[in-house]
Coordinates of C-alpha atoms in Angstrom, one line a residue:
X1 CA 44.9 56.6 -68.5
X2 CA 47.4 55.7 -66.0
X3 CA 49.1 58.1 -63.8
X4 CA 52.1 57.0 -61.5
X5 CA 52.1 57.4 -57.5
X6 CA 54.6 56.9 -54.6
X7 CA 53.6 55.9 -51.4
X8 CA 57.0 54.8 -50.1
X9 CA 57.4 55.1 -54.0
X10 CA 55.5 52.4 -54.7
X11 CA 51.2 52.4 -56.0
X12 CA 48.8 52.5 -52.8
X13 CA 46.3 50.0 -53.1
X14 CA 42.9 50.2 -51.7
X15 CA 43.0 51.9 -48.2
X16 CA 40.0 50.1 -46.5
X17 CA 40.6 46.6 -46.9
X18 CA 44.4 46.8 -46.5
X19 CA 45.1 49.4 -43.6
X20 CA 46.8 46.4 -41.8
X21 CA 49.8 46.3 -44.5
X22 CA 50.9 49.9 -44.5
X23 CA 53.7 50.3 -42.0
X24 CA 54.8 53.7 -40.3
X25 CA 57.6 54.6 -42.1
X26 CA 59.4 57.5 -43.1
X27 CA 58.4 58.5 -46.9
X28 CA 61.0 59.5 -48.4
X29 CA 62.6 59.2 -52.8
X30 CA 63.4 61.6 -55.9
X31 CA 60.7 63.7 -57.5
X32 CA 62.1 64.4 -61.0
X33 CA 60.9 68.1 -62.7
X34 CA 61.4 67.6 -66.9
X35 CA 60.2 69.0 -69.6
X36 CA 57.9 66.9 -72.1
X37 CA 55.0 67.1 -74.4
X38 CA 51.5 66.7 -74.1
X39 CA 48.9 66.5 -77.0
X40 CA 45.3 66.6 -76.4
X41 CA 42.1 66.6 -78.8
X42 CA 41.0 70.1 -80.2
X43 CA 37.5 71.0 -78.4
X44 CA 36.6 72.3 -82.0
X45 CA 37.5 68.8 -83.4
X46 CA 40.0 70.2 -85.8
X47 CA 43.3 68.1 -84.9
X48 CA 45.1 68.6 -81.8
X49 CA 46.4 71.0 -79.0
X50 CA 50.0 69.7 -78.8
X51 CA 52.4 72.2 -76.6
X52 CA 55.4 71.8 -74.3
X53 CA 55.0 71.5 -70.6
X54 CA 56.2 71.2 -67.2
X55 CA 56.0 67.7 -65.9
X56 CA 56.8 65.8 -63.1
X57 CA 57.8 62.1 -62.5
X58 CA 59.1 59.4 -60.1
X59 CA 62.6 59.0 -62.5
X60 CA 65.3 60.7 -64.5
X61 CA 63.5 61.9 -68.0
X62 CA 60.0 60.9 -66.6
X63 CA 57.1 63.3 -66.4
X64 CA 53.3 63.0 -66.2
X65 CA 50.7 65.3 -66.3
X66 CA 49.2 65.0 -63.5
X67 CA 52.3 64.2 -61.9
X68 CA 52.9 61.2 -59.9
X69 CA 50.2 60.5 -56.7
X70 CA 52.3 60.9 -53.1
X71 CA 50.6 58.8 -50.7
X72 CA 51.2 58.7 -46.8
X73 CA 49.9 58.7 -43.3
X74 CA 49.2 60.9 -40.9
X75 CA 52.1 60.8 -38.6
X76 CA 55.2 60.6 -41.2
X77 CA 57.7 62.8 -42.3
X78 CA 58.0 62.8 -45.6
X79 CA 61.6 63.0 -47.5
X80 CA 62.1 64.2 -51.2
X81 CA 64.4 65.7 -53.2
X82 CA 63.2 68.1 -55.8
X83 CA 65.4 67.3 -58.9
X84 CA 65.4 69.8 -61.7
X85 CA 66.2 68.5 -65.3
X86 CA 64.5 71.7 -67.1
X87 CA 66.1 72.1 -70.1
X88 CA 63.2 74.1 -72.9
X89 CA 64.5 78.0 -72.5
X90 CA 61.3 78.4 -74.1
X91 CA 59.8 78.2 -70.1
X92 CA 60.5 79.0 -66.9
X93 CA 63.8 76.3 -66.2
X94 CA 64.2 77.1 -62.1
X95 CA 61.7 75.8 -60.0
X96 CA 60.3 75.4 -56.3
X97 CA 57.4 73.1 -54.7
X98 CA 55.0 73.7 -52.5
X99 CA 52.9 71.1 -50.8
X100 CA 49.8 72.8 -50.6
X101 CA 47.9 72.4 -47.1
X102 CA 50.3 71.0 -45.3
X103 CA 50.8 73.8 -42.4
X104 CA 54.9 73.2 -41.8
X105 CA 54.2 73.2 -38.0
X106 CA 57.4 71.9 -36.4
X107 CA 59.8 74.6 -38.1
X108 CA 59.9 73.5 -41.1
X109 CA 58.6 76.9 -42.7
X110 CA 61.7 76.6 -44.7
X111 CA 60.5 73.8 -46.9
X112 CA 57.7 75.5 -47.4
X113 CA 58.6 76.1 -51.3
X114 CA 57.6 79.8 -52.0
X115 CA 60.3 81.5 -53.8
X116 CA 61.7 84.4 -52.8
X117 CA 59.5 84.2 -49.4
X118 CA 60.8 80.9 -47.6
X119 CA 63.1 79.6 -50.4
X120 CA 65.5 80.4 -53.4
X121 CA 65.1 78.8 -56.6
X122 CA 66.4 75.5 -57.6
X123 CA 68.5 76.0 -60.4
X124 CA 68.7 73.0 -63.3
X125 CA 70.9 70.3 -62.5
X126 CA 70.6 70.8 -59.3
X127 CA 68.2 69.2 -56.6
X128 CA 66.5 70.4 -53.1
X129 CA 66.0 68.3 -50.2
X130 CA 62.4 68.8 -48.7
X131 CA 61.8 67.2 -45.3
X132 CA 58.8 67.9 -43.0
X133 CA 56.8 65.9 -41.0
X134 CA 53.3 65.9 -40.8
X135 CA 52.2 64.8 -37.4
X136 CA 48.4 65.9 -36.9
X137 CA 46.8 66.6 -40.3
X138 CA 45.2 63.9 -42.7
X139 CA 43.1 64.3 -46.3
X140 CA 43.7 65.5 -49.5
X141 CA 46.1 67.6 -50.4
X142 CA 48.4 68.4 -53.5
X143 CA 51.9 69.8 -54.7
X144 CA 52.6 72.4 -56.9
X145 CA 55.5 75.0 -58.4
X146 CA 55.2 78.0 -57.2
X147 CA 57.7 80.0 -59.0
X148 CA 56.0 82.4 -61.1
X149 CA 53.3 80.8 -63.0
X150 CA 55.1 77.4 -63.6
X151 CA 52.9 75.1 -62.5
X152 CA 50.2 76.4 -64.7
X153 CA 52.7 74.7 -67.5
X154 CA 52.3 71.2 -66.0
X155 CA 53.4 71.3 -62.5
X156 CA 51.1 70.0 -60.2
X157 CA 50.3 66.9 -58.9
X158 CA 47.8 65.0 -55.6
X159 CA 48.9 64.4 -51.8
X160 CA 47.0 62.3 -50.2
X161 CA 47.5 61.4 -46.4
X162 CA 45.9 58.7 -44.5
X163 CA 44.6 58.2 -41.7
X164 CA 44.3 54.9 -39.4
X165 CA 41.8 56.3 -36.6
X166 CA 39.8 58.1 -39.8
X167 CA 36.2 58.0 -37.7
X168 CA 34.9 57.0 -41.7
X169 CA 36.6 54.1 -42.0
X170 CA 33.6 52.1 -41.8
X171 CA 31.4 54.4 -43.8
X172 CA 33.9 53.3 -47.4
X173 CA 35.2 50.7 -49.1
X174 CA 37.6 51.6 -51.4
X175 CA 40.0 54.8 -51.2
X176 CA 42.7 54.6 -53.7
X177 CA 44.8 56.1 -56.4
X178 CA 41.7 55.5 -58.7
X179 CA 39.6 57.5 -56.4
X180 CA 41.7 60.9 -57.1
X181 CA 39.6 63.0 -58.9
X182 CA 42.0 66.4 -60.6
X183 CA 40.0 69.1 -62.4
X184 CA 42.6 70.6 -64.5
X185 CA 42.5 73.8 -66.7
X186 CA 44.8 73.7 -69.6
X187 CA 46.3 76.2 -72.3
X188 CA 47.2 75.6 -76.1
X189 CA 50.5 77.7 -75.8
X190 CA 53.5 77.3 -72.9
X191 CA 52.8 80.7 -70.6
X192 CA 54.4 83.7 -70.1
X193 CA 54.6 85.3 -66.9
X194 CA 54.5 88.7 -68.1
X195 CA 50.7 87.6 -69.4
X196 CA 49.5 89.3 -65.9
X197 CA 46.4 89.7 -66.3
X198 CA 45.2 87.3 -68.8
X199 CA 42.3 88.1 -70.7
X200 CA 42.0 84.7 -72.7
X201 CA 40.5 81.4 -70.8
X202 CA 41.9 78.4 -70.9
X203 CA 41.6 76.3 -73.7
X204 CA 40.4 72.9 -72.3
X205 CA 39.3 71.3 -68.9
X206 CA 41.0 68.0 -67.9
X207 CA 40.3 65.2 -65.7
X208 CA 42.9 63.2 -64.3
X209 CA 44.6 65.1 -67.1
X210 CA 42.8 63.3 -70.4
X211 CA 39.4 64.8 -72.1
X212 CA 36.5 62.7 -70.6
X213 CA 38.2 59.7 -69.4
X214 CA 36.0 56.6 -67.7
X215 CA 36.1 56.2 -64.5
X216 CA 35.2 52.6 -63.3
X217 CA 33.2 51.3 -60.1
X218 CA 31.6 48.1 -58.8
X219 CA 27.9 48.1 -57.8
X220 CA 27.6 47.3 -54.5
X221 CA 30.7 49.5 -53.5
X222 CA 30.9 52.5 -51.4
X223 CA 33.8 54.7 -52.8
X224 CA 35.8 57.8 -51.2
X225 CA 36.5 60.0 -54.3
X226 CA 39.1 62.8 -53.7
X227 CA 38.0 66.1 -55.7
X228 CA 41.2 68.4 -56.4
X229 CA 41.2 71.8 -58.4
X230 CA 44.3 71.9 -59.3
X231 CA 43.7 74.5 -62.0
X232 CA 45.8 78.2 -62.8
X233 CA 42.5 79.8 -63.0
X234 CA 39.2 77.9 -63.4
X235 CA 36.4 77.5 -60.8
X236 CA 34.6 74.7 -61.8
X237 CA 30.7 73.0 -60.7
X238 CA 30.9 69.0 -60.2
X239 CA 28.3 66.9 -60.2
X240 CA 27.4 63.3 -61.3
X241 CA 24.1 62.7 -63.1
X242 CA 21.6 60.9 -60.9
X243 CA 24.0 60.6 -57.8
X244 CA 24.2 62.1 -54.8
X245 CA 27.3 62.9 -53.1
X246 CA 28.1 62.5 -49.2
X247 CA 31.1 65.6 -48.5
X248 CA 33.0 64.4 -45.5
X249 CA 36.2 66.3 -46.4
X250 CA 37.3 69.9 -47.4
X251 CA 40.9 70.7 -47.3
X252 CA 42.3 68.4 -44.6
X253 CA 39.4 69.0 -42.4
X254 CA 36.7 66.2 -41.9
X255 CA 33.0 67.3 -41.6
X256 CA 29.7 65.8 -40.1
X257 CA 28.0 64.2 -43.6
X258 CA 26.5 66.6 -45.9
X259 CA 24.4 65.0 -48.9
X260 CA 25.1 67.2 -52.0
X261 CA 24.5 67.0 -55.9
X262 CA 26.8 69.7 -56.8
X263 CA 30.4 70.9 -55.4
X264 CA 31.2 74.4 -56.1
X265 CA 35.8 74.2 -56.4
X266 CA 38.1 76.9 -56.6
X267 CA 41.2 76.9 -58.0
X268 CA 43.0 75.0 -55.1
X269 CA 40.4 73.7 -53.0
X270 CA 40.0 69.7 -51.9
X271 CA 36.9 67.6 -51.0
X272 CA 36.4 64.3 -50.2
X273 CA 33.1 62.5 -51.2
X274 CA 31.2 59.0 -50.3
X275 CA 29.8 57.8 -53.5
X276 CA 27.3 54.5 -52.6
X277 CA 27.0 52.0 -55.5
X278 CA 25.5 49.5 -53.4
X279 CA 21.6 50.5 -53.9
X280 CA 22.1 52.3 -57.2
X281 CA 20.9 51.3 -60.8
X282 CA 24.1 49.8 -62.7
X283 CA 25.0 52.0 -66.1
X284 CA 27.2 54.6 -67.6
X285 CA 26.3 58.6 -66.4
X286 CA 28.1 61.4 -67.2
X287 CA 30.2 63.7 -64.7
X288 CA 29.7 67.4 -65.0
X289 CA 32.5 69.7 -64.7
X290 CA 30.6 72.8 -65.4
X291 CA 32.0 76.7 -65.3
X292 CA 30.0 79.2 -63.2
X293 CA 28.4 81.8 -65.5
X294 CA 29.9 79.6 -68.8
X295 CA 33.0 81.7 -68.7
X296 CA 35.1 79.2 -70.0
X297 CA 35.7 75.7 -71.6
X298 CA 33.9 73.3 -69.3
X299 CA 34.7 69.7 -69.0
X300 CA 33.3 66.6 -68.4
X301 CA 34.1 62.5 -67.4
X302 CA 32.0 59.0 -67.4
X303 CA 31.3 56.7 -64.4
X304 CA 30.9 53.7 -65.4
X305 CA 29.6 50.6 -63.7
X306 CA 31.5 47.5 -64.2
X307 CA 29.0 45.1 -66.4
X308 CA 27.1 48.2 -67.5
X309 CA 25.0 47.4 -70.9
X310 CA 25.8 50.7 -72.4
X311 CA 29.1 53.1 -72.8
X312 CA 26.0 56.1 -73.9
X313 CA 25.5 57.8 -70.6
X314 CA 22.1 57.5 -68.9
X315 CA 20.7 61.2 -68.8
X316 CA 17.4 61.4 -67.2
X317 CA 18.1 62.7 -63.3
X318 CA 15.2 62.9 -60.4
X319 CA 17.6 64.4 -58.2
X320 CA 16.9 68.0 -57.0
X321 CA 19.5 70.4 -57.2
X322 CA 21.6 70.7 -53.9
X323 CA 24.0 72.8 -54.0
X324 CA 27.0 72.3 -51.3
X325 CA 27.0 75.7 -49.5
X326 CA 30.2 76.0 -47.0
X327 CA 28.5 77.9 -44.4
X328 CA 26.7 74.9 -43.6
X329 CA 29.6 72.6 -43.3
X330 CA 29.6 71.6 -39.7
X331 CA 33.3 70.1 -38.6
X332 CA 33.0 66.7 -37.5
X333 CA 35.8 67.6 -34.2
X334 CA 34.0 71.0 -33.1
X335 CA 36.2 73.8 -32.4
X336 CA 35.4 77.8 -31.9
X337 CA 37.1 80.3 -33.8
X338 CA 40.0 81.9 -31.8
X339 CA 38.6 85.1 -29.9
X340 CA 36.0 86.3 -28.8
X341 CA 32.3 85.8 -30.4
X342 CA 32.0 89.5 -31.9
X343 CA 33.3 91.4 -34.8
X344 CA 35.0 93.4 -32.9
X345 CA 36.4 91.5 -30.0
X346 CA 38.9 93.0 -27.9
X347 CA 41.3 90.1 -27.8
X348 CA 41.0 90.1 -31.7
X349 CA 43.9 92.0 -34.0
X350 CA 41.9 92.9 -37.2
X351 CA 43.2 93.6 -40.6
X352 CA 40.9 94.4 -43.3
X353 CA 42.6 93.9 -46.6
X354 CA 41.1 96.1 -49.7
X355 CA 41.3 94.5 -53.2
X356 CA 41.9 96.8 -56.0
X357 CA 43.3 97.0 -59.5
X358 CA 46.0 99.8 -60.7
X359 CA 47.5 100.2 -63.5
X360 CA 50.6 98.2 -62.6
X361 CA 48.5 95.2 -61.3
X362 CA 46.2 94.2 -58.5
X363 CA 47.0 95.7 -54.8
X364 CA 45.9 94.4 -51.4
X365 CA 45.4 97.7 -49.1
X366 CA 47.4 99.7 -51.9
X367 CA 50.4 97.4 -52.6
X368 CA 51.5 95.3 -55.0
X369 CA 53.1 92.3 -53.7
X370 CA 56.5 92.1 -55.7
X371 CA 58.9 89.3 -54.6
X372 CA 62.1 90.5 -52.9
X373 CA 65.6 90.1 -54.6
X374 CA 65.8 88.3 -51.2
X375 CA 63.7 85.5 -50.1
X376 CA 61.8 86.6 -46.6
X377 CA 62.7 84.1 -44.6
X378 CA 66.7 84.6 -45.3
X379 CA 65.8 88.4 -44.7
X380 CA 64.6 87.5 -40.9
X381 CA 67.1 85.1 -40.3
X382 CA 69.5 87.9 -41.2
X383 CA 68.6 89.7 -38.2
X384 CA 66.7 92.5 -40.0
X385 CA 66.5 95.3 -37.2
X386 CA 62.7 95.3 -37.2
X387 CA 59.8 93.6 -39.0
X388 CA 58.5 96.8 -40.6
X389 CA 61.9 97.1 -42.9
X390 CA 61.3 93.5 -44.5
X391 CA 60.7 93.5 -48.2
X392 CA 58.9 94.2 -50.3
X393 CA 57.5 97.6 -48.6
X394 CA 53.8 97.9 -47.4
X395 CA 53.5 93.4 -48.6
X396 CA 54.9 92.5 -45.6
X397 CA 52.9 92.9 -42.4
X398 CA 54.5 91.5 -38.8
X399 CA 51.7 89.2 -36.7
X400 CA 52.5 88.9 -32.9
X401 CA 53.0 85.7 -31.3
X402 CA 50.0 83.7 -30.0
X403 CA 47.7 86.4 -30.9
X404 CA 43.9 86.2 -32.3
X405 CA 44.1 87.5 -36.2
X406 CA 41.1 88.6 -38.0
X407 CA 41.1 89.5 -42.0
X408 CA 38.3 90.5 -43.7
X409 CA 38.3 90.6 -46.8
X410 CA 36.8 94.0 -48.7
X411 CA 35.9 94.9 -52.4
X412 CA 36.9 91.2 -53.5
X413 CA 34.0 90.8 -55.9
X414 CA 34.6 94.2 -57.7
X415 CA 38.1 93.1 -59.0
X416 CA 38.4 91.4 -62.5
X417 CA 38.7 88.1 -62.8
X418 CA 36.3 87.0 -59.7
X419 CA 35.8 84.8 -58.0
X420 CA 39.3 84.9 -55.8
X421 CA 39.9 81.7 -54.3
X422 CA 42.1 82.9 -50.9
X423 CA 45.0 80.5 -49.2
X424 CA 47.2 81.1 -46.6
X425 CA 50.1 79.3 -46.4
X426 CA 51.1 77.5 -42.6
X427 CA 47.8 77.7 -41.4
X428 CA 44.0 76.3 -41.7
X429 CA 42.0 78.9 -40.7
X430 CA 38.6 79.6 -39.2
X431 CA 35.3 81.1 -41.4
X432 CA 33.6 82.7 -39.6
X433 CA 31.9 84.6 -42.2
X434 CA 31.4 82.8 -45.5
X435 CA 30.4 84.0 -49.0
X436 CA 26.9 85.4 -49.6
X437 CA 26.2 84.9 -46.0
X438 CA 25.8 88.3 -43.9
X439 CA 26.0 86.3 -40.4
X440 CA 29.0 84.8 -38.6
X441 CA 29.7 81.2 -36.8
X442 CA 31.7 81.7 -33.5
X443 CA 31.0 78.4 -32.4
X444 CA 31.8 75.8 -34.9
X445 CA 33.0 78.0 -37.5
X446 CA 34.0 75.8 -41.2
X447 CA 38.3 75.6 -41.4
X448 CA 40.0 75.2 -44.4
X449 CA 42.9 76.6 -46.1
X450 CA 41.5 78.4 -49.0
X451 CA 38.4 80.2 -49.2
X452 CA 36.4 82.0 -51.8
X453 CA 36.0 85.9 -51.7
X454 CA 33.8 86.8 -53.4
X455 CA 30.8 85.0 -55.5
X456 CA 30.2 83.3 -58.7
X457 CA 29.1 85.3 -61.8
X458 CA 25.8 83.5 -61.4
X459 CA 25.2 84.1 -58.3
X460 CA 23.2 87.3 -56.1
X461 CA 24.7 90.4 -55.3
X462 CA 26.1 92.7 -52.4
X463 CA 27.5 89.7 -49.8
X464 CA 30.9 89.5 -50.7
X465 CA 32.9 90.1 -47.0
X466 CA 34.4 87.2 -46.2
X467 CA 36.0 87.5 -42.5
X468 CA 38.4 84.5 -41.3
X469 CA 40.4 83.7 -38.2
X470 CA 43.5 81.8 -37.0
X471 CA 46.1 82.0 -34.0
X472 CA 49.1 82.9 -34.1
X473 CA 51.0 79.6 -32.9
X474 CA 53.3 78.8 -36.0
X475 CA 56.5 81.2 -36.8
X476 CA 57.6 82.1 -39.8
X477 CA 56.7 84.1 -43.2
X478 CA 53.5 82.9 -44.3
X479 CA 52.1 84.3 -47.9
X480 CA 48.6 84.8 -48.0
X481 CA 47.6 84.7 -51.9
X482 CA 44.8 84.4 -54.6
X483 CA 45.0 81.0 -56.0
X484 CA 44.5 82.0 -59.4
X485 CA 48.2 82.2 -60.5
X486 CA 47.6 85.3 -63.0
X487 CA 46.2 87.4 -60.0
X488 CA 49.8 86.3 -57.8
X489 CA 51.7 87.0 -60.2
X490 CA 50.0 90.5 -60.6
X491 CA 50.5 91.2 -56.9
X492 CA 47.4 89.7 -55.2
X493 CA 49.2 88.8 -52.2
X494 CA 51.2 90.1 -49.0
X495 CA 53.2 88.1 -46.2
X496 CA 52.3 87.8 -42.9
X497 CA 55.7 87.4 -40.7
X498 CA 53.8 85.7 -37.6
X499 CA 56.1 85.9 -34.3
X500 CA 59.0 87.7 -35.9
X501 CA 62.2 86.6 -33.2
X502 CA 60.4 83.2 -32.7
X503 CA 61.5 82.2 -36.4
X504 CA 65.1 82.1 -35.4
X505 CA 64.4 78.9 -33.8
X506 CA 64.0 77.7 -37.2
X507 CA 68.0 77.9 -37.9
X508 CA 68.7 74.8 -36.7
X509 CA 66.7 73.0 -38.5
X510 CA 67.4 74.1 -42.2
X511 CA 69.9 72.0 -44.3
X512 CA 73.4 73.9 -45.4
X513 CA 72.0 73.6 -48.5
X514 CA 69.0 75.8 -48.1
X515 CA 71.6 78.6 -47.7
X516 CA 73.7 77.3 -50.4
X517 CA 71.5 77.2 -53.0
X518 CA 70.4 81.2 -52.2
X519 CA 74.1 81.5 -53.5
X520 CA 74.1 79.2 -56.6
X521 CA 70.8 81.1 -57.9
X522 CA 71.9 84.8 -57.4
X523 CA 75.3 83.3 -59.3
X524 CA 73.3 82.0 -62.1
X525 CA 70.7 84.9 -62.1
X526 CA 73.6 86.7 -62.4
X527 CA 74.9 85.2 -65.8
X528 CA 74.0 86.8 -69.0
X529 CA 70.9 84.9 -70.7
X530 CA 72.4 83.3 -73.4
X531 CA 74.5 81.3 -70.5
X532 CA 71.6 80.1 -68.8
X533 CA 70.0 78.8 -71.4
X534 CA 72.6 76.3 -71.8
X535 CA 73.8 73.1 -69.4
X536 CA 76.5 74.1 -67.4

């Protein structure tokens, strides 16, 4: 299956052997958001699972699922306009993107895309102009809605930047679009958001969006696969019969080699892996994309070697289980985490946040997170008197500037739906206290920007506090969320407003039309239904 990219809108070919013709350049074209259909085999084998969706593509009517690859380098800025053509009032029809991972460090919060806390809607037939550059991070990233529970309709697609002065560069051959690697839940039926707490799983798992697709090597290859879950809800195990696989990545963060059979994913979470072809027997294997605890349609893919005499997967395996545990990940650039080397450090602001479930929906600390009438970045810039009267009450908590902040996370694996795969937006963050561990890492701590709170259903009890840290260095409203878009849309989520008066150096850097379209959404929020639903 072919899936489109853009790296100065135009397919990326393999990154090793071609660094030398990439040029510097700003990366900038239209990202078109339609509607389409997609049709897929019944996992029962009784016909198909054909449904609307969400899609994305690189031109006017186009729209993939996955969408379209954007490729880069560390050091660009890149330049797109968001252009919605929704038209099924069956589905969500505004939208917003996010471009998950990327921290927004050089105040550029505002393109952010989180409605209602650094952005309004884009209405259809209308368009946004993203623009943010990303100086100092590199890996794999993605791009998602996230307005409601839109993208979990289609809307999602990979990010990958590049680096030139990668320290790996030697250690792969080839690292291009056919190295992407998207885990995928997917539903029969288009989904509502008022389905907040869904009790039905997903109905298939995809990769690169097709029901066991081939993937193709060369023997005598060495191959840097990017792993995305970009699923609504699924956790998901991969492994590749009889391989091992060499992690060097985990959400833009590059780690000393760890040899692995298995990768634990959250909805969310990246990883980049050396596969080595080069002393390997040639043939077909399979690729497991299992679900912890079987609770829910697993999926699956084929590598296959180039000449291979068989398309029937070789099953017999030698390999002992290794699983890859984060607490062992060891950074390849060390770093300590921020504050002192104790719990309880004085130069340390600590905020535990206690999951629950009421009956209107899951609550951090007591709260529902319900997003404002207005966005929170519009409500700062507005010169709100102090940070405590921002909405939504009791979801919005104020973060000096240049401080040490330290959440732990409490009661996570006693809430439905577990496990809760964690991000915060603007930052990567320190863990310094990982799942099922009961000790902490002050000195080389793993860093990432989303994080599992609490275990697998297979896996031991009673060591579910997970405790992270990051500095305060980056204004603006970040939202701190569960990644599994049922749980944020049923509250599991607050905003930290980091440096409060420092995000009014933001101003001059957001377009008119930021502002502009805050006015052409409340207008057409404002219309009765039956207007909306039709092209104005």
């Amino acid at each position: 299956m072919f899936f489109p990219s853009f790296t100065f809108w135009r397919t990326a070919p393999a990154f090793a052997s071609v660094a030398s013709s990439f040029r510097n350049i700003t990366v900038s074209g239209d990202l078109y958001i339609v509607n389409g259909n997609t049709s897929y085999p019944n996992p029962n084998g009784n016909g198909v699972i054909s449904r609307p969706a969400v899609l994305s593509g690189l031109g006017p009517g186009q729209g993939t699922f996955p969408g379209p690859t954007i490729n880069g380098w560390k050091g660009d800025t890149f330049s797109i306009n968001v252009r919605n053509q929704l038209r099924d009032d069956q589905m969500l029809r505004e939208t917003t993107i996010h471009w998950h991972g990327i921290e927004q460090i050089r105040g550029t919060g505002w393109a952010d895309g989180v409605a209602f806390v650094t952005q309004c809607p884009i209405i259809p037939d209308d368009y946004f102009p993203y623009k943010f550059p990303v100086p100092d991070q590199a890996g794999t990233f993605w791009y998602h809605s996230h307005y409601s529970t839109q993208y979990c309709d289609g809307l999602r697609g990979p990010f990958i930047i590049r680096d030139r002065q990668d320290p790996y560069l030697s250690d792969y051959d080839i690292d291009d679009d056919s190295t992407v690697i998207t885990l995928a839940d997917w539903y029969r039926t288009y989904l509502e958001p008022s389905l907040w707490l869904r009790l039905t799983k997903w109905d298939l798992t995809l990769v690169n969006g097709a029901v066991k697709p081939t993937i193709t090597v060369k023997p005598g290859k060495r191959y840097r696969f990017r792993l995305i879950n970009i699923s609504c809800d699924a956790p998901y195990m991969f492994s590749i019969d009889d391989h091992v696989l060499t992690v060097i990545e985990a959400d833009g963060v590059l780690y000393k080699k760890y040899v692995v059979t298995e990768i634990p994913i959250l909805a969310s979470q990246r990883y980049s892996f050396i596969l080595d072809t080069r002393s390997h027997k040639s043939g077909t294997y399979k690729i497991n994309v299992d679900v912890p605890g079987n609770t829910g349609p697993a999926g699956s893919a084929i590598l296959q070697y180039e000449g291979a005499s068989s398309n029937e997967p070789i099953t017999s395996s030698a390999l002992a289980t290794i699983t890859l545990d984060e607490a062992l990940m060891v950074p390849y650039y060390p770093a300590p985490a921020p504050g002192g080397p104790t719990v309880d450090a004085k130069d340390v602001v600590n905020h535990d946040l206690v999951l629950n479930i009421s009956s209107e929906g899951f609550v951090i600390n007591n709260h529902r997170f319900r997003p404002p009438s207005v966005d929170v970045l519009l409500q700062i810039l507005s010169h709100a008197k102090r940070p405590e009267d921002l909405l939504p009450p009791g979801s919005v908590i104020p973060l000096p500037r240049n401080a040490n902040i330290q959440l732990k996370f409490l009661n996570a694996g006693k809430t439905p739906g577990a496990p809760h795969p964690f991000h915060l937006h603007g930052h990567t963050f320190s863990v310094v206290r990982s799942i099922l561990h009961d000790d902490y890492n002050w000195q080389n701590p793993p860093r990432r920007d989303t994080v599992s709170t609490s275990r697998f259903n297979n896996q031991r009890q009673n060591l579910d506090e997970v405790t992270i840290r990051f500095k305060t260095d980056n204004p603006g409203p970040w939202i701190l969320h569960c990644h599994i878009d049922w749980h944020l849309e049923a509250g599991l989520a607050l905003v930290f407003a980091e440096d409060f008066d420092g995000v009014a150096a933001w101003q001059k850097n957001i377009p008119d039309k930021w502002y502009d379209d805050c006015n052409k959404y409340w207008k057409w929020m404002g219309q009765p239904s039956s207007k909306r639903d039709v092209d104005n």
